[in-house]
PDB file of C-alpha atoms in Angstrom:
ATOM      1  CA  MET A1295       0.000   0.000   0.000  1.00 57.00           C
ATOM      2  CA  GLY A1296       1.014   3.534  -0.536  1.00 65.00           C
ATOM      3  CA  GLU A1297       1.110   6.256   2.076  1.00 70.00           C
ATOM      4  CA  VAL A1298      -1.235   5.721   5.033  1.00 68.00           C
ATOM      5  CA  LYS A1299      -1.630   8.304   7.816  1.00 68.00           C
ATOM      6  CA  LEU A1300      -3.154   7.509  11.161  1.00 66.00           C
ATOM      7  CA  GLU A1301      -4.865  10.674  12.396  1.00 64.00           C
ATOM      8  CA  LYS A1302      -5.785  11.324  15.999  1.00 72.00           C
ATOM      9  CA  PHE A1303      -9.313  10.229  15.287  1.00 72.00           C
ATOM     10  CA  ASN A1304      -9.543   6.507  14.439  1.00 75.00           C
ATOM     11  CA  PHE A1305      -9.538   6.683  10.692  1.00 77.00           C
ATOM     12  CA  LEU A1306      -7.108   6.268   7.836  1.00 77.00           C
ATOM     13  CA  THR A1307      -6.602   8.258   4.726  1.00 81.00           C
ATOM     14  CA  THR A1308      -5.355   6.703   1.532  1.00 86.00           C
ATOM     15  CA  THR A1309      -6.065   6.915  -2.145  1.00 88.00           C
ATOM     16  CA  LEU A1310      -9.042   5.206  -3.707  1.00 89.00           C
ATOM     17  CA  ASN A1311      -6.696   3.309  -5.990  1.00 90.00           C
ATOM     18  CA  ASP A1312      -4.735   1.858  -3.073  1.00 91.00           C
ATOM     19  CA  ALA A1313      -7.856   0.974  -1.111  1.00 91.00           C
ATOM     20  CA  ILE A1314      -9.386  -0.886  -4.026  1.00 91.00           C
ATOM     21  CA  GLY A1315      -6.121  -2.701  -4.679  1.00 91.00           C
ATOM     22  CA  TRP A1316      -5.902  -3.701  -1.018  1.00 92.00           C
ATOM     23  CA  ALA A1317      -9.449  -5.077  -1.117  1.00 91.00           C
ATOM     24  CA  ARG A1318      -8.931  -6.893  -4.378  1.00 91.00           C
ATOM     25  CA  LYS A1319      -5.648  -8.564  -3.535  1.00 91.00           C
ATOM     26  CA  TYR A1320      -7.064 -10.152  -0.384  1.00 92.00           C
ATOM     27  CA  SER A1321     -10.308 -11.405  -1.917  1.00 91.00           C
ATOM     28  CA  ILE A1322      -9.150 -13.470  -4.875  1.00 91.00           C
ATOM     29  CA  PHE A1323     -11.862 -15.743  -6.203  1.00 92.00           C
ATOM     30  CA  GLN A1324      -9.921 -18.299  -8.201  1.00 91.00           C
ATOM     31  CA  TYR A1325     -11.004 -20.548 -11.001  1.00 93.00           C
ATOM     32  CA  PRO A1326      -8.819 -23.693 -11.078  1.00 92.00           C
ATOM     33  CA  PHE A1327      -8.488 -24.966 -14.643  1.00 93.00           C
ATOM     34  CA  ILE A1328      -6.783 -28.273 -13.834  1.00 92.00           C
ATOM     35  CA  THR A1329      -5.779 -30.692 -16.576  1.00 92.00           C
ATOM     36  CA  ALA A1330      -2.801 -32.664 -15.296  1.00 91.00           C
ATOM     37  CA  CYS A1331      -0.472 -33.709 -12.479  1.00 92.00           C
ATOM     38  CA  CYS A1332       0.131 -30.133 -11.250  1.00 92.00           C
ATOM     39  CA  GLY A1333      -3.375 -30.458  -9.833  1.00 91.00           C
ATOM     40  CA  MET A1334      -1.911 -32.486  -6.954  1.00 92.00           C
ATOM     41  CA  GLU A1335       0.321 -29.585  -5.935  1.00 92.00           C
ATOM     42  CA  TYR A1336      -2.592 -27.204  -6.352  1.00 91.00           C
ATOM     43  CA  MET A1337      -4.668 -29.372  -3.987  1.00 91.00           C
ATOM     44  CA  SER A1338      -1.910 -29.548  -1.409  1.00 92.00           C
ATOM     45  CA  THR A1339      -1.480 -25.763  -1.620  1.00 91.00           C
ATOM     46  CA  SER A1340      -5.163 -25.100  -1.153  1.00 89.00           C
ATOM     47  CA  CYS A1341      -5.667 -27.588   1.710  1.00 89.00           C
ATOM     48  CA  SER A1342      -4.826 -27.096   5.382  1.00 89.00           C
ATOM     49  CA  HIS A1343      -1.076 -27.867   5.315  1.00 91.00           C
ATOM     50  CA  TYR A1344      -0.229 -24.835   3.232  1.00 91.00           C
ATOM     51  CA  ASP A1345      -3.609 -23.123   3.545  1.00 89.00           C
ATOM     52  CA  VAL A1346      -3.978 -20.702   0.679  1.00 90.00           C
ATOM     53  CA  ASP A1347      -6.818 -19.099   2.651  1.00 89.00           C
ATOM     54  CA  ARG A1348      -4.161 -17.218   4.659  1.00 90.00           C
ATOM     55  CA  PHE A1349      -3.650 -15.156   1.517  1.00 89.00           C
ATOM     56  CA  GLY A1350      -7.312 -14.478   0.915  1.00 87.00           C
ATOM     57  CA  ALA A1351      -7.496 -16.863  -2.034  1.00 87.00           C
ATOM     58  CA  GLY A1352      -9.176 -19.836  -0.369  1.00 84.00           C
ATOM     59  CA  PHE A1353     -12.426 -19.747  -2.252  1.00 85.00           C
ATOM     60  CA  PRO A1354     -12.394 -21.567  -5.595  1.00 87.00           C
ATOM     61  CA  ARG A1355     -15.339 -20.767  -7.819  1.00 87.00           C
ATOM     62  CA  PHE A1356     -16.260 -23.335 -10.405  1.00 88.00           C
ATOM     63  CA  SER A1357     -17.802 -20.807 -12.745  1.00 91.00           C
ATOM     64  CA  PRO A1358     -15.484 -18.469 -14.657  1.00 92.00           C
ATOM     65  CA  ARG A1359     -18.175 -15.793 -14.522  1.00 93.00           C
ATOM     66  CA  GLN A1360     -17.771 -15.491 -10.744  1.00 91.00           C
ATOM     67  CA  SER A1361     -13.986 -15.569 -10.523  1.00 92.00           C
ATOM     68  CA  ASP A1362     -11.099 -13.094 -10.650  1.00 91.00           C
ATOM     69  CA  VAL A1363      -8.020 -15.247 -11.176  1.00 93.00           C
ATOM     70  CA  LEU A1364      -7.702 -18.077 -13.667  1.00 94.00           C
ATOM     71  CA  PHE A1365      -5.267 -20.732 -12.426  1.00 93.00           C
ATOM     72  CA  VAL A1366      -4.180 -22.748 -15.459  1.00 94.00           C
ATOM     73  CA  VAL A1367      -2.806 -25.889 -13.848  1.00 93.00           C
ATOM     74  CA  GLY A1368      -1.329 -28.535 -16.136  1.00 91.00           C
ATOM     75  CA  THR A1369      -0.540 -29.282 -19.762  1.00 93.00           C
ATOM     76  CA  ILE A1370      -2.798 -27.618 -22.321  1.00 93.00           C
ATOM     77  CA  SER A1371      -3.174 -29.536 -25.582  1.00 93.00           C
ATOM     78  CA  HIS A1372      -4.085 -27.860 -28.854  1.00 92.00           C
ATOM     79  CA  LYS A1373      -7.457 -29.577 -28.646  1.00 92.00           C
ATOM     80  CA  MET A1374      -8.001 -27.887 -25.257  1.00 92.00           C
ATOM     81  CA  GLY A1375      -6.793 -24.463 -26.472  1.00 92.00           C
ATOM     82  CA  PRO A1376     -10.161 -23.086 -27.663  1.00 93.00           C
ATOM     83  CA  VAL A1377     -11.787 -24.213 -24.394  1.00 94.00           C
ATOM     84  CA  LEU A1378      -9.211 -22.289 -22.352  1.00 93.00           C
ATOM     85  CA  LYS A1379      -9.703 -19.214 -24.533  1.00 93.00           C
ATOM     86  CA  ARG A1380     -13.466 -19.411 -24.067  1.00 94.00           C
ATOM     87  CA  ILE A1381     -13.139 -19.787 -20.283  1.00 93.00           C
ATOM     88  CA  TYR A1382     -10.898 -16.701 -20.207  1.00 94.00           C
ATOM     89  CA  ASP A1383     -13.338 -14.729 -22.351  1.00 94.00           C
ATOM     90  CA  GLN A1384     -16.198 -15.590 -19.990  1.00 94.00           C
ATOM     91  CA  MET A1385     -14.457 -14.057 -16.961  1.00 93.00           C
ATOM     92  CA  CYS A1386     -15.457 -10.540 -15.902  1.00 91.00           C
ATOM     93  CA  GLU A1387     -12.935  -7.717 -15.585  1.00 87.00           C
ATOM     94  CA  PRO A1388     -10.783  -7.225 -13.636  1.00 89.00           C
ATOM     95  CA  LYS A1389      -9.176 -10.597 -14.234  1.00 92.00           C
ATOM     96  CA  TRP A1390      -5.757 -12.146 -13.899  1.00 94.00           C
ATOM     97  CA  VAL A1391      -4.158 -15.357 -15.131  1.00 95.00           C
ATOM     98  CA  VAL A1392      -1.613 -17.525 -13.349  1.00 94.00           C
ATOM     99  CA  ALA A1393       0.364 -20.085 -15.388  1.00 94.00           C
ATOM    100  CA  PHE A1394       0.935 -22.900 -12.904  1.00 93.00           C
ATOM    101  CA  GLY A1395       3.753 -25.313 -13.768  1.00 92.00           C
ATOM    102  CA  VAL A1396       6.262 -25.379 -16.592  1.00 94.00           C
ATOM    103  CA  CYS A1397       3.851 -26.960 -19.117  1.00 92.00           C
ATOM    104  CA  THR A1398       1.618 -23.900 -19.019  1.00 93.00           C
ATOM    105  CA  CYS A1399       4.620 -21.540 -19.052  1.00 93.00           C
ATOM    106  CA  THR A1400       6.445 -22.965 -22.090  1.00 91.00           C
ATOM    107  CA  GLY A1401       5.060 -26.394 -22.926  1.00 88.00           C
ATOM    108  CA  GLY A1402       7.751 -27.975 -20.758  1.00 88.00           C
ATOM    109  CA  PHE A1403       9.227 -31.169 -22.103  1.00 90.00           C
ATOM    110  CA  TYR A1404       6.138 -31.723 -24.253  1.00 91.00           C
ATOM    111  CA  ASP A1405       7.849 -30.196 -27.270  1.00 90.00           C
ATOM    112  CA  ASN A1406       5.551 -32.026 -29.671  1.00 89.00           C
ATOM    113  CA  TYR A1407       2.617 -31.837 -32.056  1.00 91.00           C
ATOM    114  CA  ALA A1408      -0.054 -32.055 -29.370  1.00 91.00           C
ATOM    115  CA  THR A1409       0.882 -29.450 -26.770  1.00 92.00           C
ATOM    116  CA  VAL A1410       0.429 -25.676 -26.639  1.00 91.00           C
ATOM    117  CA  GLN A1411       3.920 -24.190 -26.287  1.00 91.00           C
ATOM    118  CA  GLY A1412       3.005 -21.854 -23.435  1.00 90.00           C
ATOM    119  CA  ILE A1413      -0.523 -20.605 -22.742  1.00 92.00           C
ATOM    120  CA  ASP A1414       0.660 -17.030 -23.335  1.00 91.00           C
ATOM    121  CA  THR A1415       0.286 -17.838 -27.037  1.00 91.00           C
ATOM    122  CA  ILE A1416      -3.497 -17.964 -26.383  1.00 92.00           C
ATOM    123  CA  ILE A1417      -4.273 -15.696 -23.406  1.00 93.00           C
ATOM    124  CA  PRO A1418      -2.327 -13.009 -21.500  1.00 94.00           C
ATOM    125  CA  VAL A1419      -0.532 -14.289 -18.375  1.00 94.00           C
ATOM    126  CA  ASP A1420       0.246 -12.229 -15.253  1.00 94.00           C
ATOM    127  CA  VAL A1421       2.329 -14.599 -13.141  1.00 94.00           C
ATOM    128  CA  TYR A1422       4.377 -17.607 -14.219  1.00 95.00           C
ATOM    129  CA  ILE A1423       5.059 -20.309 -11.619  1.00 94.00           C
ATOM    130  CA  PRO A1424       7.661 -22.697 -13.054  1.00 92.00           C
ATOM    131  CA  GLY A1425       8.382 -26.153 -11.688  1.00 90.00           C
ATOM    132  CA  CYS A1426       7.422 -29.665 -12.614  1.00 90.00           C
ATOM    133  CA  PRO A1427       5.300 -29.532 -10.577  1.00 90.00           C
ATOM    134  CA  PRO A1428       6.037 -26.431  -8.431  1.00 93.00           C
ATOM    135  CA  ARG A1429       6.340 -26.895  -4.691  1.00 93.00           C
ATOM    136  CA  PRO A1430       3.496 -25.339  -2.653  1.00 93.00           C
ATOM    137  CA  GLU A1431       5.956 -22.742  -1.310  1.00 93.00           C
ATOM    138  CA  ASN A1432       6.674 -21.777  -4.892  1.00 93.00           C
ATOM    139  CA  VAL A1433       2.943 -21.476  -5.582  1.00 93.00           C
ATOM    140  CA  LEU A1434       2.445 -19.257  -2.554  1.00 93.00           C
ATOM    141  CA  ASP A1435       5.395 -17.141  -3.690  1.00 94.00           C
ATOM    142  CA  GLY A1436       3.697 -16.745  -7.063  1.00 93.00           C
ATOM    143  CA  LEU A1437       0.450 -15.833  -5.361  1.00 93.00           C
ATOM    144  CA  ILE A1438       2.186 -13.135  -3.273  1.00 94.00           C
ATOM    145  CA  LYS A1439       3.735 -11.748  -6.470  1.00 94.00           C
ATOM    146  CA  LEU A1440       0.275 -11.624  -8.010  1.00 94.00           C
ATOM    147  CA  GLN A1441      -1.021  -9.777  -4.942  1.00 94.00           C
ATOM    148  CA  GLU A1442       1.788  -7.246  -5.286  1.00 94.00           C
ATOM    149  CA  LYS A1443       0.889  -6.790  -8.913  1.00 94.00           C
ATOM    150  CA  ILE A1444      -2.801  -6.300  -8.106  1.00 93.00           C
ATOM    151  CA  GLN A1445      -1.914  -3.760  -5.394  1.00 92.00           C
ATOM    152  CA  LYS A1446       0.352  -1.730  -7.639  1.00 91.00           C
ATOM    153  CA  GLN A1447      -1.705  -1.613 -10.796  1.00 90.00           C
ATOM    154  CA  ARG A1448      -4.129   1.103 -11.790  1.00 90.00           C
ATOM    155  CA  GLN A1449      -7.558  -0.033 -10.582  1.00 86.00           C
ATOM    156  CA  GLU A1450     -10.284   0.070 -13.170  1.00 81.00           C
ATOM    157  CA  VAL A1451     -13.619   0.570 -11.417  1.00 78.00           C
TER     158      VAL A1451
ATOM    159  CA  MET B 219       2.230 -78.959 -29.866  1.00 59.00           C
ATOM    160  CA  GLN B 220       3.087 -75.333 -29.643  1.00 82.00           C
ATOM    161  CA  LEU B 221       0.482 -72.660 -30.061  1.00 84.00           C
ATOM    162  CA  VAL B 222       2.151 -71.003 -33.026  1.00 85.00           C
ATOM    163  CA  SER B 223       2.535 -74.304 -34.887  1.00 87.00           C
ATOM    164  CA  LYS B 224      -1.147 -75.033 -34.341  1.00 87.00           C
ATOM    165  CA  VAL B 225      -2.098 -71.717 -35.898  1.00 86.00           C
ATOM    166  CA  LYS B 226       0.279 -72.344 -38.789  1.00 87.00           C
ATOM    167  CA  GLU B 227      -1.194 -75.786 -39.341  1.00 86.00           C
ATOM    168  CA  LYS B 228      -4.686 -74.317 -39.445  1.00 86.00           C
ATOM    169  CA  PHE B 229      -3.795 -71.534 -41.907  1.00 87.00           C
ATOM    170  CA  PRO B 230      -0.819 -72.758 -43.945  1.00 86.00           C
ATOM    171  CA  ASN B 231      -1.422 -70.189 -46.709  1.00 87.00           C
ATOM    172  CA  LEU B 232      -2.014 -67.144 -44.538  1.00 88.00           C
ATOM    173  CA  VAL B 233       0.695 -67.429 -41.881  1.00 88.00           C
ATOM    174  CA  LEU B 234       3.964 -66.017 -43.245  1.00 88.00           C
ATOM    175  CA  GLU B 235       6.195 -66.494 -40.267  1.00 87.00           C
ATOM    176  CA  THR B 236       6.122 -67.693 -36.660  1.00 88.00           C
ATOM    177  CA  LEU B 237       8.651 -66.682 -34.057  1.00 86.00           C
ATOM    178  CA  GLN B 238       9.371 -66.414 -30.354  1.00 85.00           C
ATOM    179  CA  GLN B 239      10.369 -63.003 -29.026  1.00 83.00           C
ATOM    180  CA  GLN B 240      11.331 -62.939 -25.344  1.00 84.00           C
ATOM    181  CA  SER B 241       9.093 -65.965 -24.709  1.00 81.00           C
ATOM    182  CA  ASP B 242       6.150 -64.317 -26.476  1.00 86.00           C
ATOM    183  CA  ASP B 243       4.450 -66.193 -29.280  1.00 90.00           C
ATOM    184  CA  VAL B 244       4.325 -64.149 -32.467  1.00 92.00           C
ATOM    185  CA  ILE B 245       2.709 -64.974 -35.780  1.00 92.00           C
ATOM    186  CA  VAL B 246       3.020 -62.837 -38.871  1.00 93.00           C
ATOM    187  CA  VAL B 247       0.068 -63.192 -41.209  1.00 93.00           C
ATOM    188  CA  LYS B 248      -0.976 -61.916 -44.606  1.00 92.00           C
ATOM    189  CA  LYS B 249      -3.161 -58.855 -44.337  1.00 89.00           C
ATOM    190  CA  GLU B 250      -5.893 -60.354 -46.531  1.00 90.00           C
ATOM    191  CA  GLY B 251      -6.547 -63.064 -43.940  1.00 88.00           C
ATOM    192  CA  ILE B 252      -6.498 -60.993 -40.778  1.00 92.00           C
ATOM    193  CA  ARG B 253     -10.218 -61.002 -40.050  1.00 91.00           C
ATOM    194  CA  ASN B 254     -10.553 -64.699 -40.818  1.00 91.00           C
ATOM    195  CA  ILE B 255      -7.656 -65.630 -38.540  1.00 91.00           C
ATOM    196  CA  CYS B 256      -8.789 -63.323 -35.728  1.00 92.00           C
ATOM    197  CA  SER B 257     -12.292 -64.716 -35.838  1.00 92.00           C
ATOM    198  CA  THR B 258     -10.962 -68.283 -35.623  1.00 92.00           C
ATOM    199  CA  LEU B 259      -8.532 -67.394 -32.833  1.00 92.00           C
ATOM    200  CA  LYS B 260     -11.426 -66.045 -30.831  1.00 92.00           C
ATOM    201  CA  THR B 261     -14.045 -68.733 -31.363  1.00 92.00           C
ATOM    202  CA  ASP B 262     -12.085 -71.958 -31.946  1.00 90.00           C
ATOM    203  CA  PRO B 263     -12.134 -74.033 -28.712  1.00 89.00           C
ATOM    204  CA  GLU B 264      -8.459 -74.791 -29.271  1.00 88.00           C
ATOM    205  CA  PHE B 265      -7.445 -71.097 -29.033  1.00 89.00           C
ATOM    206  CA  ARG B 266     -10.165 -69.058 -27.289  1.00 91.00           C
ATOM    207  CA  PHE B 267      -8.501 -65.632 -27.443  1.00 93.00           C
ATOM    208  CA  GLU B 268     -11.520 -63.835 -26.025  1.00 93.00           C
ATOM    209  CA  MET B 269      -9.719 -60.606 -25.282  1.00 93.00           C
ATOM    210  CA  LEU B 270      -8.037 -58.048 -27.505  1.00 94.00           C
ATOM    211  CA  MET B 271      -5.593 -56.418 -25.090  1.00 94.00           C
ATOM    212  CA  ASP B 272      -4.184 -53.902 -27.506  1.00 94.00           C
ATOM    213  CA  LEU B 273      -4.017 -52.999 -31.155  1.00 94.00           C
ATOM    214  CA  SER B 274      -1.228 -50.763 -32.365  1.00 94.00           C
ATOM    215  CA  ALA B 275       1.090 -50.113 -35.265  1.00 95.00           C
ATOM    216  CA  VAL B 276       4.742 -49.398 -36.057  1.00 95.00           C
ATOM    217  CA  ASP B 277       6.128 -47.215 -38.822  1.00 94.00           C
ATOM    218  CA  TYR B 278       9.326 -48.740 -40.302  1.00 93.00           C
ATOM    219  CA  LEU B 279       9.940 -45.873 -42.730  1.00 90.00           C
ATOM    220  CA  PHE B 280      13.729 -45.660 -42.252  1.00 90.00           C
ATOM    221  CA  TRP B 281      14.352 -49.420 -42.024  1.00 89.00           C
ATOM    222  CA  GLU B 282      15.852 -50.119 -45.410  1.00 86.00           C
ATOM    223  CA  GLU B 283      15.803 -53.899 -45.039  1.00 87.00           C
ATOM    224  CA  LYS B 284      12.004 -53.913 -44.662  1.00 87.00           C
ATOM    225  CA  GLU B 285      10.080 -53.863 -47.903  1.00 87.00           C
ATOM    226  CA  PHE B 286       6.834 -52.886 -46.152  1.00 91.00           C
ATOM    227  CA  ARG B 287       6.246 -49.666 -44.257  1.00 92.00           C
ATOM    228  CA  PHE B 288       3.776 -50.391 -41.453  1.00 94.00           C
ATOM    229  CA  GLU B 289       3.133 -53.297 -39.185  1.00 94.00           C
ATOM    230  CA  VAL B 290      -0.186 -53.595 -37.331  1.00 95.00           C
ATOM    231  CA  ILE B 291       0.064 -55.587 -34.110  1.00 95.00           C
ATOM    232  CA  TYR B 292      -2.778 -57.388 -32.349  1.00 94.00           C
ATOM    233  CA  ASN B 293      -2.072 -58.277 -28.742  1.00 94.00           C
ATOM    234  CA  LEU B 294      -4.385 -61.159 -27.789  1.00 94.00           C
ATOM    235  CA  PHE B 295      -5.064 -62.785 -24.448  1.00 94.00           C
ATOM    236  CA  SER B 296      -6.988 -65.932 -23.636  1.00 92.00           C
ATOM    237  CA  LEU B 297      -8.757 -65.694 -20.287  1.00 93.00           C
ATOM    238  CA  SER B 298      -9.794 -69.362 -20.266  1.00 92.00           C
ATOM    239  CA  LYS B 299      -6.366 -70.735 -21.223  1.00 89.00           C
ATOM    240  CA  ASN B 300      -4.205 -67.947 -19.718  1.00 91.00           C
ATOM    241  CA  ARG B 301      -2.140 -67.486 -22.871  1.00 90.00           C
ATOM    242  CA  ARG B 302      -0.950 -64.593 -24.937  1.00 92.00           C
ATOM    243  CA  LEU B 303      -0.362 -64.242 -28.650  1.00 92.00           C
ATOM    244  CA  PHE B 304       0.906 -61.429 -30.827  1.00 94.00           C
ATOM    245  CA  VAL B 305      -0.487 -61.321 -34.335  1.00 93.00           C
ATOM    246  CA  LYS B 306       1.337 -59.024 -36.740  1.00 93.00           C
ATOM    247  CA  THR B 307       0.418 -58.039 -40.252  1.00 94.00           C
ATOM    248  CA  ARG B 308       2.496 -56.081 -42.741  1.00 93.00           C
ATOM    249  CA  VAL B 309       0.968 -53.110 -44.505  1.00 93.00           C
ATOM    250  CA  PRO B 310       2.588 -51.346 -47.479  1.00 92.00           C
ATOM    251  CA  GLU B 311       2.250 -47.572 -47.774  1.00 89.00           C
ATOM    252  CA  SER B 312       0.659 -47.818 -51.216  1.00 90.00           C
ATOM    253  CA  ASP B 313      -2.232 -49.898 -49.854  1.00 90.00           C
ATOM    254  CA  ALA B 314      -2.565 -48.872 -46.206  1.00 91.00           C
ATOM    255  CA  VAL B 315      -5.899 -50.609 -45.643  1.00 93.00           C
ATOM    256  CA  VAL B 316      -6.540 -53.482 -43.242  1.00 93.00           C
ATOM    257  CA  ASP B 317      -9.792 -55.318 -42.574  1.00 93.00           C
ATOM    258  CA  SER B 318     -11.430 -54.130 -39.357  1.00 93.00           C
ATOM    259  CA  VAL B 319     -11.789 -56.622 -36.496  1.00 93.00           C
ATOM    260  CA  VAL B 320     -14.539 -54.686 -34.703  1.00 94.00           C
ATOM    261  CA  SER B 321     -16.949 -57.456 -35.617  1.00 93.00           C
ATOM    262  CA  VAL B 322     -14.716 -59.926 -33.756  1.00 93.00           C
ATOM    263  CA  TRP B 323     -13.767 -57.836 -30.708  1.00 93.00           C
ATOM    264  CA  PRO B 324     -15.830 -54.676 -30.081  1.00 93.00           C
ATOM    265  CA  ALA B 325     -12.810 -53.355 -28.125  1.00 92.00           C
ATOM    266  CA  ALA B 326     -11.068 -52.843 -31.459  1.00 93.00           C
ATOM    267  CA  ASN B 327     -13.347 -49.891 -32.239  1.00 93.00           C
ATOM    268  CA  TRP B 328     -11.407 -47.134 -30.433  1.00 95.00           C
ATOM    269  CA  LEU B 329      -8.041 -48.859 -30.922  1.00 94.00           C
ATOM    270  CA  GLU B 330      -8.472 -48.884 -34.693  1.00 94.00           C
ATOM    271  CA  ARG B 331      -9.559 -45.252 -34.575  1.00 95.00           C
ATOM    272  CA  GLU B 332      -6.361 -44.451 -32.685  1.00 95.00           C
ATOM    273  CA  VAL B 333      -4.202 -46.272 -35.258  1.00 95.00           C
ATOM    274  CA  TRP B 334      -6.016 -44.415 -38.024  1.00 94.00           C
ATOM    275  CA  ASP B 335      -5.493 -41.103 -36.252  1.00 93.00           C
ATOM    276  CA  MET B 336      -1.799 -41.622 -35.472  1.00 94.00           C
ATOM    277  CA  PHE B 337      -0.609 -43.640 -38.494  1.00 94.00           C
ATOM    278  CA  GLY B 338      -3.216 -43.132 -41.215  1.00 92.00           C
ATOM    279  CA  ILE B 339      -3.910 -46.819 -41.691  1.00 93.00           C
ATOM    280  CA  GLN B 340      -7.501 -47.343 -42.764  1.00 93.00           C
ATOM    281  CA  PHE B 341      -9.663 -50.146 -41.412  1.00 93.00           C
ATOM    282  CA  LYS B 342     -12.139 -51.489 -43.922  1.00 91.00           C
ATOM    283  CA  GLY B 343     -15.529 -52.215 -42.368  1.00 91.00           C
ATOM    284  CA  HIS B 344     -15.026 -50.021 -39.298  1.00 92.00           C
ATOM    285  CA  PRO B 345     -18.397 -48.533 -38.212  1.00 93.00           C
ATOM    286  CA  ASN B 346     -17.062 -45.050 -37.343  1.00 92.00           C
ATOM    287  CA  LEU B 347     -13.526 -44.478 -38.577  1.00 92.00           C
ATOM    288  CA  LYS B 348     -12.684 -40.919 -37.519  1.00 92.00           C
ATOM    289  CA  ARG B 349      -9.993 -39.262 -35.417  1.00 92.00           C
ATOM    290  CA  ILE B 350     -10.100 -40.083 -31.726  1.00 93.00           C
ATOM    291  CA  LEU B 351      -7.190 -38.168 -30.132  1.00 93.00           C
ATOM    292  CA  MET B 352      -6.493 -35.286 -32.484  1.00 93.00           C
ATOM    293  CA  TYR B 353      -9.052 -32.715 -33.592  1.00 92.00           C
ATOM    294  CA  GLU B 354     -10.843 -32.932 -36.919  1.00 90.00           C
ATOM    295  CA  GLU B 355      -8.912 -29.940 -38.305  1.00 89.00           C
ATOM    296  CA  PHE B 356      -5.563 -31.711 -37.821  1.00 91.00           C
ATOM    297  CA  LYS B 357      -3.734 -32.474 -41.074  1.00 90.00           C
ATOM    298  CA  GLY B 358      -1.617 -35.591 -41.367  1.00 91.00           C
ATOM    299  CA  HIS B 359      -0.864 -38.381 -38.936  1.00 93.00           C
ATOM    300  CA  PRO B 360       1.566 -37.394 -36.177  1.00 93.00           C
ATOM    301  CA  LEU B 361       3.200 -40.755 -35.370  1.00 93.00           C
ATOM    302  CA  ARG B 362       4.281 -41.329 -38.952  1.00 92.00           C
ATOM    303  CA  LYS B 363       8.049 -41.008 -39.070  1.00 92.00           C
ATOM    304  CA  ASP B 364       7.843 -38.443 -41.880  1.00 91.00           C
ATOM    305  CA  TYR B 365       5.639 -36.091 -39.839  1.00 92.00           C
ATOM    306  CA  PRO B 366       7.975 -33.146 -39.019  1.00 91.00           C
ATOM    307  CA  TYR B 367       8.405 -33.161 -35.263  1.00 86.00           C
ATOM    308  CA  THR B 368       8.527 -29.366 -35.076  1.00 87.00           C
ATOM    309  CA  LYS B 369       5.276 -28.936 -37.000  1.00 88.00           C
ATOM    310  CA  ARG B 370       2.464 -27.388 -34.950  1.00 88.00           C
ATOM    311  CA  GLN B 371      -1.183 -27.065 -35.938  1.00 89.00           C
ATOM    312  CA  PRO B 372      -2.873 -25.023 -33.183  1.00 88.00           C
ATOM    313  CA  LEU B 373      -6.580 -24.276 -33.288  1.00 88.00           C
ATOM    314  CA  VAL B 374      -6.002 -20.857 -31.700  1.00 86.00           C
ATOM    315  CA  GLY B 375      -2.816 -18.854 -31.424  1.00 75.00           C
ATOM    316  CA  PRO B 376       0.307 -18.632 -33.588  1.00 75.00           C
ATOM    317  CA  VAL B 377       1.532 -21.595 -35.596  1.00 71.00           C
ATOM    318  CA  ASN B 378       5.004 -21.781 -34.072  1.00 57.00           C
TER     319      ASN B 378
END
């Protein structure tokens, strides 16, 4: 957050942009788009051991129309590409995309006819979390980076 | 008497070769007789190969000593006799058509579609021979050895 002043009365002053960013970064409704083995790490991140709810992102929505962040978790094949694009198009603004695992970042070792070589060829990506699959700590690190990005950006209202 | 010799005795004109590979029984048959042989292997009380475990193919494009290009492989298992048998048939590129065995084992339906999708070998008499893994817009057959391994055919997004 930017500059915050505590006055002698119990209130804070800040900018509208910062306040909206603060609210948005701690109320991430995520849409998990899980296609492969990275899903296991996603599950362990979201369950009680690593508890993604500590970061305000503990509420997966299974409709893209109700979610803010699209978690693309696992290998995306060319056959799946149009589905992913359609899911992204259905989400309301503001929206962010996290590429979870190296397959979504670059295609990983699936350098072949069937696999999309990085989902950023189809949809814009905000945070890349590499790893095959990434450790939950790595996922949480990516999530914190996304929160920083949400806080700092210009908030469209 | 050994299983492979029994099959050879039954079809002297259709069996080209019999061999043992790592204790597996293998027969190589002419492609014209594949449905006939498969049907007999399933129903004959001597064989009883009730189960088609797998059906796949190999592309021998760069093997200069082989005068054929593809080999289609039927992996059979007999539940009642606890035996396995590999049936192979050789398919030239100029006439890449094999008789379908869906009428013998319904399990062959998706397996033959997969071989069609990946290798472009047609199965005559198949009820629904269309791609099963790749999308309809896909051109070519990706497991053929002459399919360029860097070639990409995305439905959305840039080509490479």
